[in-house]
Short mmCIF file of C-alpha atoms in Angstrom, two decimals:
data_model
loop_
_atom_site.label_atom_id
_atom_site.label_comp_id
_atom_site.label_asym_id
_atom_site.label_seq_id
_atom_site.Cartn_x
_atom_site.Cartn_y
_atom_site.Cartn_z
CA MET A 375 79.47 54.71 5.97
CA SER A 376 79.49 58.35 5.24
CA ALA A 377 78.52 60.25 2.18
CA ALA A 378 77.15 62.74 4.67
CA LYS A 379 78.50 66.27 4.60
CA ILE A 380 79.87 67.67 7.84
CA LYS A 381 80.45 71.32 8.60
CA LEU A 382 82.86 70.97 11.51
CA THR A 383 84.37 73.57 13.80
CA VAL A 384 87.05 72.55 16.31
CA GLN A 385 87.72 74.67 19.38
CA GLN A 386 90.61 73.90 21.70
CA ALA A 387 90.02 75.66 25.02
CA SER A 388 92.45 73.29 26.72
CA ARG A 389 96.15 72.97 26.13
CA GLY A 390 98.01 69.79 26.61
CA VAL A 391 100.03 66.99 25.15
CA GLY A 392 98.28 64.55 22.88
CA LEU A 393 95.30 66.65 21.83
CA PRO A 394 93.93 65.48 18.49
CA SER A 395 94.30 67.67 15.45
CA PRO A 396 91.28 69.18 13.70
CA LEU A 397 92.00 66.84 10.78
CA GLN A 398 91.78 63.77 13.05
CA ILE A 399 88.56 65.02 14.65
CA ARG A 400 87.04 65.63 11.20
CA ARG A 401 87.95 62.10 10.10
CA TRP A 402 86.36 60.54 13.20
CA ALA A 403 83.23 62.70 13.04
CA LYS A 404 82.73 62.05 9.33
CA ALA A 405 83.08 58.30 9.87
CA ALA A 406 80.18 58.42 12.35
CA ALA A 407 77.95 60.78 10.35
CA LEU A 408 74.81 59.08 9.12
CA GLN A 409 73.39 62.37 7.84
CA ASP A 410 74.52 65.89 7.00
CA ALA A 411 75.41 67.85 10.11
CA GLU A 412 76.87 71.04 11.48
CA VAL A 413 78.99 70.22 14.52
CA THR A 414 81.33 72.03 16.87
CA VAL A 415 83.80 69.87 18.79
CA ARG A 416 85.25 71.72 21.77
CA ILE A 417 88.10 70.38 23.90
CA VAL A 418 87.87 71.89 27.37
CA THR A 419 89.61 71.96 30.74
CA GLU A 420 88.24 70.00 33.69
CA GLY A 421 86.92 73.26 35.16
CA GLU A 422 84.85 74.08 32.08
CA GLY A 423 83.76 70.46 31.73
CA ARG A 424 82.58 70.38 35.33
CA GLU A 425 80.70 73.67 34.95
CA LEU A 426 78.92 72.47 31.80
CA ASN A 427 78.01 69.14 33.38
CA ARG A 428 76.70 70.87 36.51
CA THR A 429 74.73 73.49 34.57
CA PHE A 430 73.15 71.22 31.97
CA ARG A 431 72.98 67.82 33.70
CA GLY A 432 72.99 68.71 37.39
CA LYS A 433 76.12 66.60 37.97
CA ASP A 434 78.99 68.29 39.78
CA TYR A 435 81.98 66.67 38.11
CA ALA A 436 83.80 66.80 34.80
CA THR A 437 82.87 63.98 32.45
CA ASN A 438 84.64 62.72 29.33
CA VAL A 439 82.11 63.81 26.70
CA LEU A 440 78.96 65.90 26.60
CA THR A 441 76.71 66.23 23.56
CA PHE A 442 74.33 69.11 22.96
CA THR A 443 71.81 68.87 20.11
CA TYR A 444 70.04 71.86 18.62
CA PRO A 445 66.83 70.44 17.12
CA GLU A 446 65.44 73.83 16.09
CA GLN A 447 68.04 74.07 13.31
CA HIS A 448 67.18 73.17 9.72
CA ARG A 449 69.58 70.27 9.73
CA LEU A 450 71.34 68.19 12.36
CA SER A 451 73.28 70.60 14.52
CA GLY A 452 75.07 70.36 17.84
CA ASP A 453 78.15 70.52 20.01
CA ILE A 454 80.40 67.77 21.31
CA VAL A 455 82.46 68.76 24.34
CA LEU A 456 85.49 66.67 25.29
CA CYS A 457 87.23 67.19 28.63
CA ALA A 458 90.95 66.77 27.98
CA GLY A 459 91.93 65.94 31.57
CA VAL A 460 89.25 63.29 31.98
CA VAL A 461 90.00 61.73 28.59
CA ARG A 462 93.71 61.56 29.46
CA LYS A 463 93.05 59.95 32.89
CA GLU A 464 90.64 57.40 31.41
CA ALA A 465 93.03 56.41 28.61
CA ARG A 466 95.82 55.90 31.13
CA ALA A 467 93.56 53.89 33.51
CA GLN A 468 92.27 51.71 30.65
CA GLY A 469 95.72 51.16 29.17
CA ILE A 470 94.72 52.50 25.76
CA THR A 471 96.20 55.20 23.58
CA LEU A 472 94.98 58.72 24.00
CA GLU A 473 94.30 58.91 20.26
CA SER A 474 92.06 55.83 20.27
CA HIS A 475 90.12 57.13 23.28
CA TYR A 476 89.55 60.52 21.63
CA ALA A 477 88.44 58.74 18.43
CA HIS A 478 85.95 56.63 20.39
CA LEU A 479 84.53 59.64 22.25
CA VAL A 480 84.09 61.69 19.06
CA VAL A 481 82.27 58.76 17.46
CA HIS A 482 80.22 58.27 20.65
CA GLY A 483 79.29 61.97 20.70
CA MET A 484 78.37 61.97 17.01
CA LEU A 485 76.03 59.02 17.55
CA HIS A 486 74.38 60.79 20.50
CA LEU A 487 73.96 63.84 18.29
CA GLN A 488 72.08 61.66 15.81
CA GLY A 489 69.69 60.28 18.41
CA PHE A 490 71.45 57.15 19.64
CA ASP A 491 71.40 56.53 23.38
CA HIS A 492 72.53 53.96 25.91
CA GLU A 493 70.08 54.39 28.78
CA ARG A 494 68.26 51.11 28.07
CA THR A 495 70.10 47.84 27.52
CA ARG A 496 68.73 47.29 24.03
CA ASP A 497 69.65 50.82 22.93
CA ALA A 498 73.10 50.49 24.51
CA GLU A 499 73.77 47.26 22.61
CA LYS A 500 72.76 48.89 19.32
CA MET A 501 74.90 51.98 19.96
CA GLU A 502 77.93 49.99 21.15
CA THR A 503 77.73 47.70 18.11
CA LEU A 504 77.70 50.69 15.78
CA GLU A 505 80.53 52.40 17.69
CA THR A 506 82.63 49.24 17.48
CA GLU A 507 82.02 48.94 13.71
CA ILE A 508 83.05 52.55 13.12
CA ILE A 509 86.06 52.53 15.45
CA THR A 510 87.49 49.28 14.10
CA ARG A 511 86.95 50.46 10.51
CA LEU A 512 89.04 53.51 11.45
CA GLY A 513 91.82 51.15 12.57
CA TYR A 514 91.41 51.42 16.35
CA PRO A 515 90.74 48.57 18.78
CA ASP A 516 87.22 47.71 19.92
CA PRO A 517 86.53 50.09 22.81
CA TYR A 518 84.24 47.55 24.47
CA ALA A 519 86.54 44.53 24.25
CA VAL A 520 87.41 43.08 27.63
CA PRO A 521 91.19 43.21 28.11
CA ALA A 522 92.86 39.78 28.17
#
């Protein structure tokens, strides 16, 4: 999919077992890049995740991924924030690997950064189809498949 060029910065403000490497994050982000972009991926604690969600979305809880786009930049630019504790809990609850869940959320965040959304059913179907194509091409299971 991607001949796009990505300038990627990875920040790990959370420590923990199973955090993805900058190389993995770059691979996932590049696979979802439909255009050149400058992106920072920050892995945060639940406290920081909650504060960001409360400040920017008015929701007082930590969520798995937040995407911030900076449209005033000359090219696509933004931040993807992953909350390590939430990602770990979700992976465990869903019975999936931590790596595959991180991969999915980086891809999901990259698509949001590029204007994809899932508020309306039609948009959600389009975004989920694209996510599934990218994730399975990367060798991970379909994140939307219903477990047997």
